[in-house]
C-alpha positions as a Python dict, from the first residue, in 0.01 Angstrom:
ca = {
    (1, 'X'): (0, 0, 0),
    (2, 'X'): (124, -165, -320),
    (3, 'X'): (-56, -342, -603),
    (4, 'X'): (65, -676, -465),
    (5, 'X'): (-131, -616, -144),
    (6, 'X'): (-454, -580, -339),
    (7, 'X'): (-412, -796, -648),
    (8, 'X'): (-276, -1144, -707),
    (9, 'X'): (-319, -1075, -1078),
    (10, 'X'): (-361, -750, -1273),
    (11, 'X'): (-425, -768, -1647),
    (12, 'X'): (-225, -487, -1806),
    (13, 'X'): (-427, -510, -2129),
    (14, 'X'): (-749, -308, -2072),
    (15, 'X'): (-1086, -475, -2124),
    (16, 'X'): (-1236, -138, -2208),
    (17, 'X'): (-1113, 209, -2293),
    (18, 'X'): (-1264, 553, -2348),
    (19, 'X'): (-1151, 914, -2370),
    (20, 'X'): (-1144, 963, -1993),
    (21, 'X'): (-1000, 633, -1872),
    (22, 'X'): (-963, 261, -1919),
    (23, 'X'): (-1069, -52, -1730),
    (24, 'X'): (-852, -348, -1631),
    (25, 'X'): (-954, -684, -1492),
    (26, 'X'): (-781, -795, -1172),
    (27, 'X'): (-800, -1059, -899),
    (28, 'X'): (-798, -968, -529),
    (29, 'X'): (-545, -1146, -307),
    (30, 'X'): (-652, -1404, -48),
    (31, 'X'): (-508, -1178, 221),
    (32, 'X'): (-719, -884, 107),
    (33, 'X'): (-1036, -1097, 76),
    (34, 'X'): (-984, -1231, 429),
    (35, 'X'): (-948, -875, 556),
    (36, 'X'): (-1275, -780, 387),
    (37, 'X'): (-1456, -1086, 531),
    (38, 'X'): (-1334, -992, 878),
    (39, 'X'): (-1459, -636, 834),
    (40, 'X'): (-1791, -767, 705),
    (41, 'X'): (-1838, -978, 1019),
    (42, 'X'): (-1753, -684, 1242),
    (43, 'X'): (-2000, -461, 1063),
    (44, 'X'): (-2270, -730, 1073),
    (45, 'X'): (-2244, -737, 1454),
    (46, 'X'): (-2252, -358, 1480),
    (47, 'X'): (-2570, -242, 1651),
    (48, 'X'): (-2577, 72, 1435),
    (49, 'X'): (-2617, -150, 1127),
    (50, 'X'): (-2310, -24, 944),
    (51, 'X'): (-2326, -145, 579),
    (52, 'X'): (-2098, -433, 488),
    (53, 'X'): (-1778, -331, 314),
    (54, 'X'): (-1784, -548, 3),
    (55, 'X'): (-1995, -848, -94),
    (56, 'X'): (-1861, -911, -445),
    (57, 'X'): (-1614, -1179, -556),
    (58, 'X'): (-1238, -1183, -603),
    (59, 'X'): (-1265, -1074, -967),
    (60, 'X'): (-1276, -695, -990),
    (61, 'X'): (-1271, -424, -1253),
    (62, 'X'): (-1019, -144, -1199),
    (63, 'X'): (-1095, 185, -1371),
    (64, 'X'): (-793, 413, -1420),
    (65, 'X'): (-820, 774, -1540),
    (66, 'X'): (-592, 904, -1815),
    (67, 'X'): (-353, 1168, -1681),
    (68, 'X'): (-454, 1448, -1920),
    (69, 'X'): (-821, 1351, -1962),
    (70, 'X'): (-978, 1658, -1800),
    (71, 'X'): (-761, 1913, -1984),
    (72, 'X'): (-829, 1749, -2321),
    (73, 'X'): (-1201, 1742, -2255),
    (74, 'X'): (-1214, 2110, -2159),
    (75, 'X'): (-1033, 2207, -2479),
    (76, 'X'): (-1254, 1986, -2697),
    (77, 'X'): (-1572, 2119, -2538),
    (78, 'X'): (-1461, 2480, -2584),
    (79, 'X'): (-1421, 2417, -2958),
    (80, 'X'): (-1751, 2229, -2981),
    (81, 'X'): (-1944, 2506, -2801),
    (82, 'X'): (-1798, 2762, -3041),
    (83, 'X'): (-1902, 2555, -3344),
    (84, 'X'): (-2249, 2488, -3202),
    (85, 'X'): (-2332, 2859, -3197),
    (86, 'X'): (-2341, 2837, -3575),
    (87, 'X'): (-2432, 2474, -3645),
    (88, 'X'): (-2670, 2406, -3353),
    (89, 'X'): (-2850, 2729, -3259),
    (90, 'X'): (-3085, 2677, -2967),
    (91, 'X'): (-2868, 2410, -2805),
    (92, 'X'): (-2696, 2654, -2566),
    (93, 'X'): (-2892, 2560, -2250),
    (94, 'X'): (-2857, 2190, -2329),
    (95, 'X'): (-2480, 2212, -2379),
    (96, 'X'): (-2435, 2409, -2057),
    (97, 'X'): (-2605, 2137, -1854),
    (98, 'X'): (-2411, 1871, -2046),
    (99, 'X'): (-2083, 2041, -1956),
    (100, 'X'): (-2176, 2075, -1590),
    (101, 'X'): (-2284, 1713, -1562),
    (102, 'X'): (-1999, 1553, -1755),
    (103, 'X'): (-1740, 1728, -1537),
    (104, 'X'): (-1853, 1498, -1255),
    (105, 'X'): (-1689, 1211, -1446),
    (106, 'X'): (-1344, 1336, -1347),
    (107, 'X'): (-1384, 1218, -988),
    (108, 'X'): (-1402, 841, -948),
    (109, 'X'): (-1490, 871, -579),
    (110, 'X'): (-1806, 1047, -693),
    (111, 'X'): (-1876, 759, -932),
    (112, 'X'): (-1814, 505, -655),
    (113, 'X'): (-2070, 680, -437),
    (114, 'X'): (-2316, 684, -727),
    (115, 'X'): (-2265, 312, -789),
    (116, 'X'): (-2334, 225, -426),
    (117, 'X'): (-2642, 448, -411),
    (118, 'X'): (-2795, 318, -736),
    (119, 'X'): (-2705, -40, -641),
    (120, 'X'): (-2890, -1, -309),
    (121, 'X'): (-3191, 144, -491),
    (122, 'X'): (-3198, -142, -740),
    (123, 'X'): (-3171, -406, -466),
    (124, 'X'): (-3482, -251, -310),
    (125, 'X'): (-3668, -233, -642),
    (126, 'X'): (-3892, -477, -832),
    (127, 'X'): (-3599, -532, -1072),
    (128, 'X'): (-3346, -667, -821),
    (129, 'X'): (-3351, -1014, -983),
    (130, 'X'): (-3320, -881, -1338),
    (131, 'X'): (-3042, -620, -1328),
    (132, 'X'): (-2706, -592, -1150),
    (133, 'X'): (-2510, -280, -1055),
    (134, 'X'): (-2148, -357, -957),
    (135, 'X'): (-2052, -289, -597),
    (136, 'X'): (-1756, -51, -555),
    (137, 'X'): (-1477, -80, -300),
    (138, 'X'): (-1520, 282, -197),
    (139, 'X'): (-1264, 284, 84),
    (140, 'X'): (-994, 160, -153),
    (141, 'X'): (-1073, 385, -449),
    (142, 'X'): (-935, 733, -523),
    (143, 'X'): (-1040, 1025, -746),
    (144, 'X'): (-833, 866, -1025),
    (145, 'X'): (-879, 492, -959),
    (146, 'X'): (-1205, 304, -903),
    (147, 'X'): (-1214, -60, -792),
    (148, 'X'): (-1547, -241, -831),
    (149, 'X'): (-1704, -582, -863),
    (150, 'X'): (-1639, -746, -1200),
    (151, 'X'): (-1949, -837, -1400),
    (152, 'X'): (-1909, -1131, -1636),
    (153, 'X'): (-2070, -1039, -1967),
    (154, 'X'): (-2044, -849, -2294),
    (155, 'X'): (-2175, -509, -2393),
    (156, 'X'): (-2537, -518, -2503),
    (157, 'X'): (-2451, -382, -2848),
    (158, 'X'): (-2201, -666, -2899),
    (159, 'X'): (-2448, -921, -2762),
    (160, 'X'): (-2708, -806, -3016),
    (161, 'X'): (-2453, -841, -3297),
    (162, 'X'): (-2350, -1187, -3170),
    (163, 'X'): (-2712, -1306, -3152),
    (164, 'X'): (-2777, -1174, -3502),
    (165, 'X'): (-2474, -1361, -3635),
    (166, 'X'): (-2604, -1683, -3480),
    (167, 'X'): (-2943, -1629, -3644),
    (168, 'X'): (-2763, -1572, -3976),
    (169, 'X'): (-2597, -1914, -3967),
    (170, 'X'): (-2286, -1776, -3798),
    (171, 'X'): (-2221, -1504, -4058),
    (172, 'X'): (-2053, -1240, -3838),
    (173, 'X'): (-1959, -1023, -4135),
    (174, 'X'): (-2319, -996, -4256),
    (175, 'X'): (-2446, -929, -3902),
    (176, 'X'): (-2200, -643, -3855),
    (177, 'X'): (-2281, -505, -4199),
    (178, 'X'): (-2657, -501, -4131),
    (179, 'X'): (-2614, -325, -3796),
    (180, 'X'): (-2367, -71, -3937),
    (181, 'X'): (-2612, 7, -4218),
    (182, 'X'): (-2891, 63, -3966),
    (183, 'X'): (-2670, 291, -3756),
    (184, 'X'): (-2587, 499, -4063),
    (185, 'X'): (-2955, 518, -4163),
    (186, 'X'): (-3050, 623, -3809),
    (187, 'X'): (-2788, 899, -3814),
    (188, 'X'): (-2901, 1020, -4157),
    (189, 'X'): (-3270, 1006, -4069),
    (190, 'X'): (-3348, 745, -4336),
    (191, 'X'): (-3411, 446, -4106),
    (192, 'X'): (-3755, 294, -4164),
    (193, 'X'): (-3925, 96, -3888),
    (194, 'X'): (-4107, -144, -4117),
    (195, 'X'): (-4051, -505, -4004),
    (196, 'X'): (-4183, -649, -4331),
    (197, 'X'): (-3947, -438, -4543),
    (198, 'X'): (-3660, -513, -4304),
    (199, 'X'): (-3723, -886, -4335),
    (200, 'X'): (-3729, -857, -4714),
    (201, 'X'): (-3393, -678, -4701),
    (202, 'X'): (-3240, -956, -4493),
    (203, 'X'): (-3390, -1227, -4717),
    (204, 'X'): (-3232, -1057, -5019),
    (205, 'X'): (-2895, -1083, -4843),
    (206, 'X'): (-2935, -1456, -4773),
    (207, 'X'): (-3092, -1555, -5105),
    (208, 'X'): (-2806, -1800, -5164),
    (209, 'X'): (-2910, -2001, -4856),
    (210, 'X'): (-3109, -2320, -4920),
    (211, 'X'): (-3483, -2258, -4876),
    (212, 'X'): (-3505, -2453, -4548),
    (213, 'X'): (-3218, -2243, -4405),
    (214, 'X'): (-3393, -1923, -4510),
    (215, 'X'): (-3709, -2033, -4327),
    (216, 'X'): (-3504, -2131, -4021),
    (217, 'X'): (-3329, -1793, -4028),
    (218, 'X'): (-3660, -1605, -4043),
    (219, 'X'): (-3782, -1799, -3738),
    (220, 'X'): (-3460, -1728, -3547),
    (221, 'X'): (-3484, -1358, -3633),
    (222, 'X'): (-3843, -1344, -3504),
    (223, 'X'): (-3736, -1506, -3176),
    (224, 'X'): (-3437, -1272, -3154),
    (225, 'X'): (-3653, -962, -3199),
    (226, 'X'): (-3882, -1080, -2918),
    (227, 'X'): (-3576, -1124, -2694),
    (228, 'X'): (-3446, -779, -2783),
    (229, 'X'): (-3787, -623, -2724),
    (230, 'X'): (-3792, -768, -2371),
    (231, 'X'): (-3445, -628, -2303),
    (232, 'X'): (-3545, -280, -2423),
    (233, 'X'): (-3865, -288, -2218),
    (234, 'X'): (-3670, -393, -1908),
    (235, 'X'): (-3420, -109, -1956),
    (236, 'X'): (-3704, 139, -2004),
    (237, 'X'): (-3878, 17, -1689),
    (238, 'X'): (-3561, 18, -1482),
    (239, 'X'): (-3466, 371, -1585),
    (240, 'X'): (-3825, 494, -1551),
    (241, 'X'): (-3815, 364, -1193),
    (242, 'X'): (-3475, 524, -1130),
    (243, 'X'): (-3586, 860, -1269),
    (244, 'X'): (-3939, 890, -1132),
    (245, 'X'): (-3927, 681, -814),
    (246, 'X'): (-3564, 690, -693),
    (247, 'X'): (-3472, 1025, -846),
    (248, 'X'): (-3120, 904, -931),
    (249, 'X'): (-3019, 761, -1268),
    (250, 'X'): (-2741, 725, -1523),
    (251, 'X'): (-2730, 1031, -1746),
    (252, 'X'): (-2522, 836, -2001),
    (253, 'X'): (-2717, 510, -2036),
    (254, 'X'): (-2606, 422, -2391),
    (255, 'X'): (-2581, 53, -2499),
    (256, 'X'): (-2208, 47, -2416),
    (257, 'X'): (-2299, 98, -2051),
    (258, 'X'): (-2531, -204, -2044),
    (259, 'X'): (-2393, -558, -2025),
    (260, 'X'): (-2559, -883, -2123),
    (261, 'X'): (-2440, -1105, -1837),
    (262, 'X'): (-2366, -1476, -1843),
    (263, 'X'): (-2630, -1512, -1568),
    (264, 'X'): (-2899, -1390, -1809),
    (265, 'X'): (-2938, -1060, -1624),
    (266, 'X'): (-2846, -713, -1748),
    (267, 'X'): (-2551, -532, -1592),
    (268, 'X'): (-2565, -153, -1553),
    (269, 'X'): (-2224, 16, -1542),
    (270, 'X'): (-2047, 352, -1567),
    (271, 'X'): (-2222, 592, -1330),
    (272, 'X'): (-1984, 884, -1374),
    (273, 'X'): (-2262, 1099, -1515),
    (274, 'X'): (-2522, 1011, -1254),
    (275, 'X'): (-2802, 1264, -1225),
    (276, 'X'): (-3002, 1331, -907),
    (277, 'X'): (-3347, 1489, -928),
    (278, 'X'): (-3505, 1692, -651),
    (279, 'X'): (-3853, 1601, -526),
    (280, 'X'): (-3986, 1915, -695),
    (281, 'X'): (-3830, 1822, -1029),
    (282, 'X'): (-3963, 1468, -1006),
    (283, 'X'): (-4312, 1587, -925),
    (284, 'X'): (-4313, 1825, -1223),
    (285, 'X'): (-4170, 1558, -1452),
    (286, 'X'): (-4431, 1305, -1338),
    (287, 'X'): (-4707, 1537, -1456),
    (288, 'X'): (-4554, 1572, -1803),
    (289, 'X'): (-4490, 1197, -1839),
    (290, 'X'): (-4840, 1111, -1713),
    (291, 'X'): (-5005, 1342, -1965),
    (292, 'X'): (-4785, 1228, -2255),
    (293, 'X'): (-4851, 863, -2169),
    (294, 'X'): (-5228, 905, -2152),
    (295, 'X'): (-5450, 761, -2429),
    (296, 'X'): (-5592, 1110, -2486),
    (297, 'X'): (-5325, 1380, -2493),
    (298, 'X'): (-5430, 1720, -2356),
    (299, 'X'): (-5189, 1979, -2497),
    (300, 'X'): (-5316, 2249, -2259),
    (301, 'X'): (-5226, 2037, -1956),
    (302, 'X'): (-4893, 1939, -2111),
    (303, 'X'): (-4806, 2303, -2178),
    (304, 'X'): (-4892, 2391, -1818),
    (305, 'X'): (-4683, 2101, -1686),
    (306, 'X'): (-4386, 2205, -1903),
    (307, 'X'): (-4400, 2559, -1767),
    (308, 'X'): (-4435, 2429, -1411),
    (309, 'X'): (-4122, 2217, -1469),
    (310, 'X'): (-3922, 2528, -1556),
    (311, 'X'): (-3937, 2545, -1935),
    (312, 'X'): (-4005, 2888, -2079),
    (313, 'X'): (-4088, 2973, -2440),
    (314, 'X'): (-4102, 3287, -2650),
    (315, 'X'): (-4477, 3255, -2711),
    (316, 'X'): (-4770, 3047, -2588),
    (317, 'X'): (-4813, 2823, -2895),
    (318, 'X'): (-4932, 2516, -2705),
    (319, 'X'): (-4908, 2282, -3002),
    (320, 'X'): (-4534, 2353, -3037),
    (321, 'X'): (-4486, 2324, -2659),
    (322, 'X'): (-4661, 1985, -2671),
    (323, 'X'): (-4440, 1876, -2963),
    (324, 'X'): (-4132, 1988, -2767),
    (325, 'X'): (-4248, 1780, -2470),
    (326, 'X'): (-4291, 1484, -2704),
    (327, 'X'): (-3945, 1533, -2848),
    (328, 'X'): (-3783, 1551, -2504),
    (329, 'X'): (-3974, 1283, -2316),
    (330, 'X'): (-4157, 1053, -2557),
    (331, 'X'): (-4078, 1024, -2929),
    (332, 'X'): (-3971, 1229, -3230),
    (333, 'X'): (-4200, 1031, -3462),
    (334, 'X'): (-4405, 1347, -3533),
    (335, 'X'): (-4104, 1490, -3721),
    (336, 'X'): (-4199, 1278, -4022),
    (337, 'X'): (-4537, 1453, -4045),
    (338, 'X'): (-4367, 1791, -4075),
    (339, 'X'): (-4101, 1668, -4319),
    (340, 'X'): (-3797, 1658, -4089),
    (341, 'X'): (-3550, 1379, -4159),
    (342, 'X'): (-3355, 1396, -3833),
    (343, 'X'): (-3408, 1492, -3470),
    (344, 'X'): (-3177, 1792, -3517),
    (345, 'X'): (-3388, 1919, -3806),
    (346, 'X'): (-3702, 1871, -3601),
    (347, 'X'): (-3560, 2066, -3306),
    (348, 'X'): (-3470, 2353, -3539),
    (349, 'X'): (-3823, 2337, -3686),
    (350, 'X'): (-3972, 2372, -3336),
    (351, 'X'): (-3727, 2644, -3235),
    (352, 'X'): (-3817, 2859, -3534),
    (353, 'X'): (-4184, 2849, -3436),
    (354, 'X'): (-4155, 2882, -3060),
    (355, 'X'): (-3798, 2885, -2925),
    (356, 'X'): (-3746, 2790, -2564),
    (357, 'X'): (-3586, 3059, -2352),
    (358, 'X'): (-3502, 2827, -2066),
    (359, 'X'): (-3454, 2452, -2033),
    (360, 'X'): (-3446, 2322, -1675),
    (361, 'X'): (-3127, 2138, -1586),
    (362, 'X'): (-3316, 1828, -1479),
    (363, 'X'): (-3482, 1797, -1819),
    (364, 'X'): (-3160, 1766, -2020),
    (365, 'X'): (-3040, 1426, -1899),
    (366, 'X'): (-3388, 1279, -1865),
    (367, 'X'): (-3438, 1372, -2229),
    (368, 'X'): (-3099, 1225, -2313),
    (369, 'X'): (-3201, 893, -2158),
    (370, 'X'): (-3521, 903, -2362),
    (371, 'X'): (-3326, 974, -2683),
    (372, 'X'): (-3078, 692, -2617),
    (373, 'X'): (-3346, 430, -2562),
    (374, 'X'): (-3543, 546, -2864),
    (375, 'X'): (-3230, 521, -3078),
    (376, 'X'): (-3152, 175, -2947),
    (377, 'X'): (-3510, 69, -3013),
    (378, 'X'): (-3489, 199, -3370),
    (379, 'X'): (-3173, -2, -3434),
    (380, 'X'): (-3362, -311, -3320),
    (381, 'X'): (-3664, -230, -3537),
    (382, 'X'): (-3881, -101, -3251),
    (383, 'X'): (-4074, 228, -3230),
    (384, 'X'): (-4016, 334, -2870),
    (385, 'X'): (-4237, 586, -2690),
    (386, 'X'): (-4068, 635, -2354),
    (387, 'X'): (-4364, 804, -2185),
    (388, 'X'): (-4582, 500, -2249),
    (389, 'X'): (-4339, 293, -2041),
    (390, 'X'): (-4261, 560, -1782),
    (391, 'X'): (-4619, 675, -1720),
    (392, 'X'): (-4689, 379, -1488),
    (393, 'X'): (-4392, 482, -1273),
    (394, 'X'): (-4508, 844, -1275),
    (395, 'X'): (-4853, 742, -1152),
    (396, 'X'): (-4722, 485, -907),
    (397, 'X'): (-4484, 730, -746),
    (398, 'X'): (-4770, 971, -674),
    (399, 'X'): (-4953, 722, -459),
}
């Protein structure tokens, strides 16, 4: 089979690129679409209820792996692991799980299977009308090439920047500058989640606007923050459902893997690092999330739940175990009380007092999802506590 059989048009300029591969937009041929429709009809009549082949449109995204991607990654990771022994003591178990999970990205057939599975789960979930997962053409993909439904939208991070520019009277340069400054402050541990102070900072940057434009801008920013808050809450709910109810979720759910679609929905893409939790892991995790999300936190119960999950620590200091649970699955806000500027400093602080001797594999990418959403929330001026959103899913999934 040649490209001409599949595509009437193939854009050679990628619409997205990363270290492992790049994505091109393409259009399926009429001949190929007719073949798919015929197969769909055949499957629809099948008494064994064989799933339909492909229900997406002619516009597709084609993901192509770089030839030397895996070798370069292995070399880079080897260097990083060596450096981390000095710079990031205590991160050994986390990095081991990270390495094992990220290696799954080098097989696009695995990602295609993940996409279909998560898509099916989402279509059966309460969020089926709010989020979209692209459907893959599994039978026409390979370990190095993935063909999937094209989602019309922009990355969430870019959508946020675009919306901010609109609120700032179309000043794209100022919008980018404000977001870049917040990213730097988040990385350095100096970001303050004070909406009043943040608004004063923005007003100081638009002091040359006429007064009525300043007032209009303030109103637009307030509306924008409400919109962003809803998007964050939806993402938290969707991933809480995936983790605690479905047991399958994206282990790399950063803002670049979320699209703001022209339909008004959110698109969820890039499932190369999809993580599957066993029933036992989910049950143990539900207990931790439920306790952390309760109005009254019981550190004894949290410590017990952490040990049941598979964590082990050098001593039985329950306060440090509870803080570790908070750091992994809720918030790192407590770091400020102990004088730690960054999450890394806070982890070292906890490790000095009660180092963990084992971190269960399942915990690493659940914690990563929690960290990513908390970071995104911070950039948008929101203090995110993931367990407060996920606790309802933990309790629901028990019933």
